[in-house]
Amino acid sequence: MKTWKKRTKAVHAGIRRSQYGEVSEAIYLTQGFVYDSAEAAEARFIETGQDEFIYARYGNPTVAMFEDRIAAMEGAEDGFATASGMAAVNGALMAMLRAGDHAVSARALFGSCLYILEEVLTRFGVEVTFVDGTDLAAWAAAIRPDTKAVFFESVSNPTLEVIDIRSVAQLAHDVGATVIVDNVFATPVFSDAIVQGADVVVYSATKHIDGQGRALGGVILGTRDFIRGTVEPFMKHTGGSMSPFTAWMMLKGLETIELRVRAQAATAQMLADELQSDGKLAQVIYPGHVTHPQYDLAMAQMGAGGTVLSIDAGSQVAAFKLLNALEIITISNNLGDAKSIATHPATTTHQRLPDATKAHLGITPGLVRLSVGLEDPDDLLADLRGALADL
Ligand SMILES: *Cc1c(COP(=O)(O)O)cnc(C)c1O
């Protein structure tokens, strides 16, 4: 399996077949497992083997299949599946940090990630320094000899700044800090984060991994030592585990993720190119467009611009008019879905931020985040052009 390409792993890695030899992965909807004897139960609690299970909060065969498949795709030794992306972010950080520790984080974060770093960790005595993630000098200045963890979104939400995994990891590793990357926007398809220096990769499986807007989920990926020694004890006792039914959906999502994400990214690229050359918008932000400040880095790090672009309609009034005029693209706040989705971050996902922070992060009143789906690209372009014509 080690020599398989990502697309083959996405279909076959991690499979555990029962005595019936089923083709499609079985859903083991069970919270617990029966032991042959009292002695066997005792032995399993002392040491749980690879294909032995105790309780679904600790692990389950369907969940293990998902963990092994996504870990194989990412090139990680192991993974722990979680109830949501936020359970993964929280679990990765809370499992390894303790009072008195220092962490450095990029400032441009998904609202709930910011809440964990700014409100939760600090409440438990962890000191967090925030930096502009694209500024390597700022990372170098903030990382100290006692820094334990470094956290960032490899592509930030919703302004799509690309952070240099290799360079930040080098700075972090010089002081022995663990690099935790929230890799949602890069997707497992375009990610090579572990090779580039990430120690821990976190995904919200709710996004591209499911890809069809059905369920919440997440995963923490890293070394076997970190996952089984640090993450699992924290997760299994605090309750943020993934359900077997969700794991089955995510396994099925992974089977098609390569085809879906590559098609979505190709459409996003076309839309960004066309909207940019139409010249009607104040700004088109897409890491795959040459005008993006980190275009070269995006190409080197991911080889593509991803499935999301952000456009600036100029004002909140114009942004709302644009959103309300769209006929195919729906107004919602998920991303990575088969359905194209438009979001106004300033009044929804990032509403909580003070105006000064929004301005600092580039979350302008006119900004609209577009998650590109699987519809016909020409229909999506026509939908956007039609809505923009009315502005
Ligand atoms: C959506 C998202 C999360 C949270 O994932 P949930 O599955 O909604 O809990 C975390 N980070 C990023 C970058 C996201 O886009």
Short mmCIF file of C-alpha atoms and ligand atoms in Angstrom, two decimals:
data_model
loop_
_atom_site.label_atom_id
_atom_site.label_comp_id
_atom_site.label_asym_id
_atom_site.label_seq_id
_atom_site.Cartn_x
_atom_site.Cartn_y
_atom_site.Cartn_z
CA MET A 1 0.00 0.00 0.00
CA LYS A 2 2.94 2.34 0.71
CA THR A 3 3.64 2.72 -3.01
CA TRP A 4 0.02 3.44 -3.93
CA LYS A 5 -0.89 6.88 -5.14
CA LYS A 6 -3.31 9.01 -3.12
CA ARG A 7 -6.26 8.19 -5.40
CA THR A 8 -5.84 4.46 -4.89
CA LYS A 9 -5.48 4.87 -1.13
CA ALA A 10 -8.68 6.96 -1.14
CA VAL A 11 -10.58 3.92 -2.41
CA HIS A 12 -8.83 1.01 -0.69
CA ALA A 13 -6.71 2.05 2.32
CA GLY A 14 -7.76 0.94 5.78
CA ILE A 15 -10.42 -1.55 4.71
CA ARG A 16 -11.30 -4.25 7.29
CA ARG A 17 -13.55 -6.96 5.90
CA SER A 18 -15.75 -9.11 8.11
CA GLN A 19 -16.20 -12.88 7.66
CA TYR A 20 -18.82 -12.07 4.96
CA GLY A 21 -16.30 -10.43 2.64
CA GLU A 22 -18.48 -7.39 1.92
CA VAL A 23 -17.28 -5.06 -0.87
CA SER A 24 -18.51 -1.82 0.68
CA GLU A 25 -17.25 -0.94 4.16
CA ALA A 26 -19.52 -2.26 6.91
CA ILE A 27 -21.08 0.09 9.46
CA TYR A 28 -20.49 -1.32 12.92
CA LEU A 29 -23.30 0.43 14.78
CA THR A 30 -22.25 -0.79 18.19
CA GLN A 31 -21.08 1.10 21.27
CA GLY A 32 -19.40 -1.95 22.78
CA PHE A 33 -17.69 -5.29 22.16
CA VAL A 34 -18.06 -8.72 23.77
CA TYR A 35 -15.12 -10.50 25.43
CA ASP A 36 -14.71 -14.30 25.44
CA SER A 37 -13.88 -14.33 29.16
CA ALA A 38 -13.29 -12.12 32.15
CA GLU A 39 -9.58 -12.65 31.62
CA ALA A 40 -9.88 -11.49 27.98
CA ALA A 41 -11.69 -8.33 29.11
CA GLU A 42 -8.97 -7.62 31.66
CA ALA A 43 -6.23 -8.21 29.08
CA ARG A 44 -7.86 -5.87 26.54
CA PHE A 45 -8.07 -3.05 29.10
CA ILE A 46 -4.38 -3.53 29.92
CA GLU A 47 -3.33 -3.51 26.28
CA THR A 48 -5.67 -2.98 23.33
CA GLY A 49 -4.38 -4.55 20.10
CA GLN A 50 -4.68 -3.09 16.60
CA ASP A 51 -7.98 -4.76 15.75
CA GLU A 52 -9.37 -4.94 19.25
CA PHE A 53 -11.99 -2.54 20.57
CA ILE A 54 -13.48 -1.69 23.96
CA TYR A 55 -16.05 1.06 23.58
CA ALA A 56 -16.98 3.28 20.63
CA ARG A 57 -15.78 6.42 22.40
CA TYR A 58 -12.29 4.80 22.36
CA GLY A 59 -12.55 3.30 18.88
CA ASN A 60 -14.76 1.28 16.51
CA PRO A 61 -13.98 -0.78 13.38
CA THR A 62 -15.75 1.60 10.97
CA VAL A 63 -14.10 4.61 12.58
CA ALA A 64 -10.71 2.83 12.45
CA MET A 65 -11.18 2.25 8.70
CA PHE A 66 -11.74 5.99 8.21
CA GLU A 67 -8.75 6.89 10.40
CA ASP A 68 -6.45 4.52 8.54
CA ARG A 69 -7.65 5.66 5.10
CA ILE A 70 -7.22 9.39 5.69
CA ALA A 71 -3.89 8.82 7.50
CA ALA A 72 -2.60 6.81 4.52
CA MET A 73 -3.68 9.55 2.10
CA GLU A 74 -2.01 12.26 4.18
CA GLY A 75 1.17 10.27 4.75
CA ALA A 76 0.64 10.34 8.51
CA GLU A 77 1.41 7.37 10.76
CA ASP A 78 -1.97 7.48 12.49
CA GLY A 79 -5.17 9.43 13.02
CA PHE A 80 -7.99 9.96 15.53
CA ALA A 81 -11.45 10.74 14.13
CA THR A 82 -13.54 13.32 15.95
CA ALA A 83 -17.16 14.45 16.18
CA SER A 84 -16.45 17.70 14.30
CA GLY A 85 -13.61 19.77 12.95
CA MET A 86 -13.68 21.85 16.11
CA ALA A 87 -13.38 18.73 18.29
CA ALA A 88 -10.23 17.98 16.28
CA VAL A 89 -8.73 21.47 16.68
CA ASN A 90 -9.61 21.57 20.38
CA GLY A 91 -8.40 18.00 20.93
CA ALA A 92 -5.05 18.51 19.20
CA LEU A 93 -4.30 21.65 21.25
CA MET A 94 -5.79 20.67 24.63
CA ALA A 95 -4.22 17.21 24.55
CA MET A 96 -0.69 18.57 24.33
CA LEU A 97 -0.72 21.96 26.12
CA ARG A 98 -0.74 22.68 29.84
CA ALA A 99 -0.73 25.76 32.08
CA GLY A 100 2.43 27.80 31.67
CA ASP A 101 3.03 26.70 28.06
CA HIS A 102 3.47 29.17 25.22
CA ALA A 103 1.86 28.85 21.79
CA VAL A 104 2.08 30.99 18.66
CA SER A 105 -0.83 31.24 16.24
CA ALA A 106 -1.68 33.03 13.02
CA ARG A 107 -4.30 35.71 13.65
CA ALA A 108 -6.35 35.01 10.51
CA LEU A 109 -8.40 32.05 11.74
CA PHE A 110 -11.86 30.55 11.45
CA GLY A 111 -13.95 32.14 14.24
CA SER A 112 -14.20 28.99 16.40
CA CYS A 113 -10.45 28.31 16.10
CA LEU A 114 -9.82 31.85 17.30
CA TYR A 115 -12.18 31.24 20.24
CA ILE A 116 -10.17 28.17 21.35
CA LEU A 117 -6.82 29.95 21.11
CA GLU A 118 -7.91 33.32 22.44
CA GLU A 119 -10.50 32.37 25.09
CA VAL A 120 -10.21 28.70 26.05
CA LEU A 121 -6.44 28.03 26.15
CA THR A 122 -5.70 31.31 27.91
CA ARG A 123 -8.34 30.48 30.55
CA PHE A 124 -6.25 27.42 31.41
CA GLY A 125 -3.01 29.37 31.68
CA VAL A 126 -1.59 28.88 28.19
CA GLU A 127 0.01 32.03 26.80
CA VAL A 128 -0.80 32.61 23.12
CA THR A 129 0.99 35.08 20.83
CA PHE A 130 -0.83 36.00 17.59
CA VAL A 131 1.06 36.91 14.42
CA ASP A 132 0.35 37.85 10.82
CA GLY A 133 0.70 34.36 9.33
CA THR A 134 2.25 35.51 6.03
CA ASP A 135 5.02 37.45 7.81
CA LEU A 136 7.95 35.08 8.50
CA ALA A 137 9.78 37.76 10.50
CA ALA A 138 6.75 37.97 12.81
CA TRP A 139 6.82 34.18 13.34
CA ALA A 140 10.57 34.33 14.03
CA ALA A 141 10.06 37.12 16.57
CA ALA A 142 7.15 35.39 18.33
CA ILE A 143 8.57 31.85 18.58
CA ARG A 144 10.57 31.53 21.80
CA PRO A 145 12.87 28.82 23.19
CA ASP A 146 9.96 27.68 25.40
CA THR A 147 7.27 27.69 22.66
CA LYS A 148 5.45 24.35 22.70
CA ALA A 149 3.03 24.67 19.77
CA VAL A 150 2.53 26.61 16.59
CA PHE A 151 -0.93 26.74 15.00
CA PHE A 152 -2.22 28.10 11.70
CA GLU A 153 -4.64 27.49 8.85
CA SER A 154 -2.47 26.70 5.80
CA VAL A 155 -4.95 28.76 3.75
CA SER A 156 -6.90 31.21 5.89
CA ASN A 157 -10.65 31.61 5.98
CA PRO A 158 -12.06 33.74 4.29
CA THR A 159 -9.23 35.93 2.96
CA LEU A 160 -7.27 32.96 1.55
CA GLU A 161 -3.82 33.95 2.76
CA VAL A 162 -1.40 31.09 2.14
CA ILE A 163 1.02 30.28 4.94
CA ASP A 164 4.44 28.82 4.21
CA ILE A 165 4.35 25.47 6.04
CA ARG A 166 8.01 24.66 5.34
CA SER A 167 9.41 27.96 6.61
CA VAL A 168 7.19 28.24 9.70
CA ALA A 169 7.91 24.58 10.56
CA GLN A 170 11.64 25.21 10.35
CA LEU A 171 11.38 28.10 12.83
CA ALA A 172 9.19 26.00 15.14
CA HIS A 173 11.39 22.91 14.94
CA ASP A 174 14.48 24.96 15.81
CA VAL A 175 12.99 25.29 19.33
CA GLY A 176 11.33 21.86 19.40
CA ALA A 177 7.76 23.18 19.04
CA THR A 178 4.98 21.06 17.53
CA VAL A 179 3.48 22.40 14.29
CA ILE A 180 -0.30 21.95 14.09
CA VAL A 181 -1.85 22.82 10.73
CA ASP A 182 -5.59 23.26 10.12
CA ASN A 183 -5.57 22.13 6.51
CA VAL A 184 -9.24 22.42 5.51
CA PHE A 185 -8.79 24.77 2.55
CA ALA A 186 -5.81 22.81 1.17
CA THR A 187 -7.95 19.62 1.29
CA PRO A 188 -6.40 16.12 1.58
CA VAL A 189 -6.14 16.16 -2.24
CA PHE A 190 -3.74 19.12 -2.56
CA SER A 191 -2.00 18.64 0.80
CA ASP A 192 1.58 17.51 1.26
CA ALA A 193 1.72 19.12 4.70
CA ILE A 194 3.52 16.33 6.58
CA VAL A 195 6.35 16.20 4.04
CA GLN A 196 6.49 20.01 4.18
CA GLY A 197 7.04 19.93 7.95
CA ALA A 198 3.68 19.79 9.74
CA ASP A 199 3.75 17.50 12.77
CA VAL A 200 -0.01 17.42 13.17
CA VAL A 201 -2.64 17.97 10.48
CA VAL A 202 -6.24 18.68 11.39
CA TYR A 203 -9.25 18.48 9.07
CA SER A 204 -12.88 19.36 9.40
CA ALA A 205 -14.29 16.31 7.57
CA THR A 206 -17.55 18.25 7.33
CA LYS A 207 -16.07 20.09 4.37
CA HIS A 208 -14.48 18.30 1.36
CA ILE A 209 -14.16 14.85 2.97
CA ASP A 210 -17.92 14.39 3.25
CA GLY A 211 -18.32 16.87 0.42
CA GLN A 212 -22.08 16.53 0.30
CA GLY A 213 -23.17 18.49 3.35
CA ARG A 214 -24.50 15.51 5.32
CA ALA A 215 -22.56 15.29 8.54
CA LEU A 216 -20.11 16.92 10.94
CA GLY A 217 -16.77 15.26 11.48
CA GLY A 218 -13.08 15.83 11.92
CA VAL A 219 -9.73 14.11 12.21
CA ILE A 220 -6.35 14.67 13.89
CA LEU A 221 -3.37 13.18 12.01
CA GLY A 222 0.21 12.76 13.23
CA THR A 223 2.81 10.31 14.46
CA ARG A 224 1.61 7.10 16.12
CA ASP A 225 3.21 8.31 19.32
CA PHE A 226 1.34 11.64 19.28
CA ILE A 227 -2.03 10.15 18.23
CA ARG A 228 -2.05 7.12 20.56
CA GLY A 229 0.07 8.59 23.36
CA THR A 230 -1.22 12.18 23.56
CA VAL A 231 -4.44 12.61 21.56
CA GLU A 232 -6.26 9.32 22.21
CA PRO A 233 -6.16 9.46 26.04
CA PHE A 234 -7.56 13.01 25.92
CA MET A 235 -10.21 12.33 23.26
CA LYS A 236 -11.45 9.00 24.59
CA HIS A 237 -12.03 10.42 28.04
CA THR A 238 -13.48 13.79 26.99
CA GLY A 239 -16.00 12.40 24.51
CA GLY A 240 -15.42 14.07 21.15
CA SER A 241 -15.29 10.81 19.15
CA MET A 242 -16.78 10.25 15.70
CA SER A 243 -19.87 8.06 15.35
CA PRO A 244 -19.55 4.86 13.25
CA PHE A 245 -22.32 6.02 10.92
CA THR A 246 -20.49 9.29 10.27
CA ALA A 247 -17.22 7.39 9.73
CA TRP A 248 -18.96 5.33 7.04
CA MET A 249 -20.14 8.50 5.26
CA MET A 250 -16.63 9.93 5.46
CA LEU A 251 -15.12 6.70 4.07
CA LYS A 252 -17.50 6.93 1.12
CA GLY A 253 -16.63 10.64 0.78
CA LEU A 254 -12.93 9.82 0.54
CA GLU A 255 -13.58 7.38 -2.34
CA THR A 256 -14.63 10.27 -4.58
CA ILE A 257 -12.71 13.18 -3.05
CA GLU A 258 -10.01 13.32 -5.73
CA LEU A 259 -12.48 13.63 -8.57
CA ARG A 260 -14.73 16.07 -6.73
CA VAL A 261 -12.05 18.41 -5.41
CA ARG A 262 -10.09 18.54 -8.66
CA ALA A 263 -13.28 19.38 -10.59
CA GLN A 264 -14.27 22.01 -8.00
CA ALA A 265 -10.80 23.58 -8.07
CA ALA A 266 -10.77 23.67 -11.89
CA THR A 267 -14.12 25.51 -11.85
CA ALA A 268 -12.90 27.87 -9.10
CA GLN A 269 -9.84 28.67 -11.22
CA MET A 270 -12.01 29.39 -14.28
CA LEU A 271 -14.42 31.58 -12.27
CA ALA A 272 -11.53 33.52 -10.69
CA ASP A 273 -9.90 34.06 -14.09
CA GLU A 274 -13.14 35.19 -15.74
CA LEU A 275 -14.31 37.45 -12.91
CA GLN A 276 -10.87 39.02 -12.69
CA SER A 277 -10.79 39.79 -16.42
CA ASP A 278 -14.40 41.10 -16.35
CA GLY A 279 -12.99 43.82 -14.08
CA LYS A 280 -16.35 44.55 -12.42
CA LEU A 281 -15.31 43.63 -8.88
CA ALA A 282 -13.21 45.61 -6.41
CA GLN A 283 -11.20 42.45 -5.73
CA VAL A 284 -11.04 38.77 -6.70
CA ILE A 285 -9.00 36.71 -4.24
CA TYR A 286 -7.91 33.25 -5.37
CA PRO A 287 -4.59 31.58 -4.48
CA GLY A 288 -4.45 30.08 -8.00
CA HIS A 289 -4.59 33.48 -9.73
CA VAL A 290 -1.28 35.21 -10.57
CA THR A 291 -2.48 38.40 -8.85
CA HIS A 292 -2.61 36.60 -5.46
CA PRO A 293 0.26 37.80 -3.21
CA GLN A 294 1.25 34.19 -2.40
CA TYR A 295 0.56 32.73 -5.85
CA ASP A 296 4.05 31.15 -6.16
CA LEU A 297 3.82 29.68 -2.67
CA ALA A 298 0.32 28.31 -3.35
CA MET A 299 1.56 26.58 -6.48
CA ALA A 300 4.65 25.17 -4.75
CA GLN A 301 2.78 24.07 -1.63
CA MET A 302 -0.53 22.80 -3.09
CA GLY A 303 -0.14 22.81 -6.87
CA ALA A 304 -3.59 24.38 -7.19
CA GLY A 305 -5.64 27.27 -5.87
CA GLY A 306 -8.29 25.21 -4.06
CA THR A 307 -12.06 25.21 -4.25
CA VAL A 308 -12.82 28.57 -2.62
CA LEU A 309 -12.52 32.12 -3.91
CA SER A 310 -13.44 35.38 -2.27
CA ILE A 311 -14.75 38.40 -4.15
CA ASP A 312 -15.28 41.95 -2.99
CA ALA A 313 -18.45 43.57 -4.27
CA GLY A 314 -17.38 46.95 -2.85
CA SER A 315 -19.95 47.40 -0.06
CA GLN A 316 -22.30 45.41 2.16
CA VAL A 317 -25.29 46.67 0.13
CA ALA A 318 -23.69 45.41 -3.08
CA ALA A 319 -22.67 42.11 -1.46
CA PHE A 320 -26.22 41.47 -0.20
CA LYS A 321 -27.67 42.42 -3.62
CA LEU A 322 -25.26 39.98 -5.26
CA LEU A 323 -26.13 37.17 -2.83
CA ASN A 324 -29.87 37.74 -3.23
CA ALA A 325 -29.64 37.74 -7.03
CA LEU A 326 -27.87 34.37 -7.28
CA GLU A 327 -30.09 31.59 -8.62
CA ILE A 328 -27.90 28.48 -8.47
CA ILE A 329 -25.35 29.37 -5.80
CA THR A 330 -27.03 29.05 -2.41
CA ILE A 331 -26.55 31.33 0.60
CA SER A 332 -25.13 29.17 3.39
CA ASN A 333 -21.93 28.83 5.39
CA ASN A 334 -20.51 25.39 4.67
CA LEU A 335 -17.75 24.90 2.13
CA GLY A 336 -16.35 22.05 0.06
CA ASP A 337 -19.90 20.91 -0.73
CA ALA A 338 -21.17 19.58 -4.09
CA LYS A 339 -23.51 22.58 -4.04
CA SER A 340 -21.91 25.97 -4.63
CA ILE A 341 -22.30 28.17 -1.57
CA ALA A 342 -21.90 31.90 -1.01
CA THR A 343 -21.25 33.45 2.41
CA HIS A 344 -20.99 37.04 3.65
CA PRO A 345 -18.30 36.53 6.35
CA ALA A 346 -18.58 40.01 7.94
CA THR A 347 -22.20 39.43 9.00
CA THR A 348 -22.15 35.64 9.55
CA THR A 349 -19.07 33.46 10.19
CA HIS A 350 -16.91 36.37 11.38
CA GLN A 351 -19.69 38.58 12.81
CA ARG A 352 -18.29 38.20 16.35
CA LEU A 353 -15.02 39.97 15.51
CA PRO A 354 -14.65 43.67 16.39
CA ASP A 355 -14.75 45.96 13.33
CA ALA A 356 -11.06 46.87 13.74
CA THR A 357 -10.07 43.18 13.65
CA LYS A 358 -12.24 42.57 10.59
CA ALA A 359 -10.57 45.50 8.85
CA HIS A 360 -7.11 44.26 9.89
CA LEU A 361 -7.86 40.77 8.53
CA GLY A 362 -9.31 42.10 5.27
CA ILE A 363 -12.85 40.97 6.04
CA THR A 364 -14.36 43.95 4.28
CA PRO A 365 -18.11 44.79 4.17
CA GLY A 366 -18.21 43.80 0.49
CA LEU A 367 -16.42 40.45 0.84
CA VAL A 368 -18.29 37.35 -0.34
CA ARG A 369 -16.76 33.86 0.05
CA LEU A 370 -17.64 31.47 -2.76
CA SER A 371 -17.28 27.74 -2.21
CA VAL A 372 -17.36 26.23 -5.67
CA GLY A 373 -19.38 23.05 -6.12
CA LEU A 374 -19.89 20.44 -8.79
CA GLU A 375 -22.43 22.23 -11.01
CA ASP A 376 -21.63 22.92 -14.67
CA PRO A 377 -18.93 25.63 -14.68
CA ASP A 378 -20.68 27.65 -17.42
CA ASP A 379 -23.90 27.75 -15.38
CA LEU A 380 -22.02 29.04 -12.34
CA LEU A 381 -20.29 31.74 -14.37
CA ALA A 382 -23.60 32.80 -15.89
CA ASP A 383 -25.18 32.87 -12.41
CA LEU A 384 -22.43 35.15 -11.08
CA ARG A 385 -22.38 37.38 -14.16
CA GLY A 386 -26.17 37.70 -14.04
CA ALA A 387 -26.10 38.71 -10.37
CA LEU A 388 -23.21 41.12 -10.94
CA ALA A 389 -24.98 42.77 -13.90
CA ASP A 390 -27.73 43.96 -11.54
CA LEU A 391 -25.34 45.73 -9.13
C1 LIG B 1 -15.23 24.49 9.21
C2 LIG B 1 -13.87 24.69 9.73
C3 LIG B 1 -13.53 24.24 11.00
C4 LIG B 1 -14.53 23.59 11.92
O1 LIG B 1 -15.06 22.41 11.46
P1 LIG B 1 -16.49 21.84 11.94
O2 LIG B 1 -16.57 20.51 11.30
O3 LIG B 1 -17.52 22.81 11.48
O4 LIG B 1 -16.45 21.77 13.43
C5 LIG B 1 -12.23 24.44 11.44
N1 LIG B 1 -11.33 25.06 10.67
C6 LIG B 1 -11.62 25.52 9.43
C7 LIG B 1 -10.56 26.19 8.62
C8 LIG B 1 -12.91 25.35 8.92
O5 LIG B 1 -13.20 25.81 7.69
#
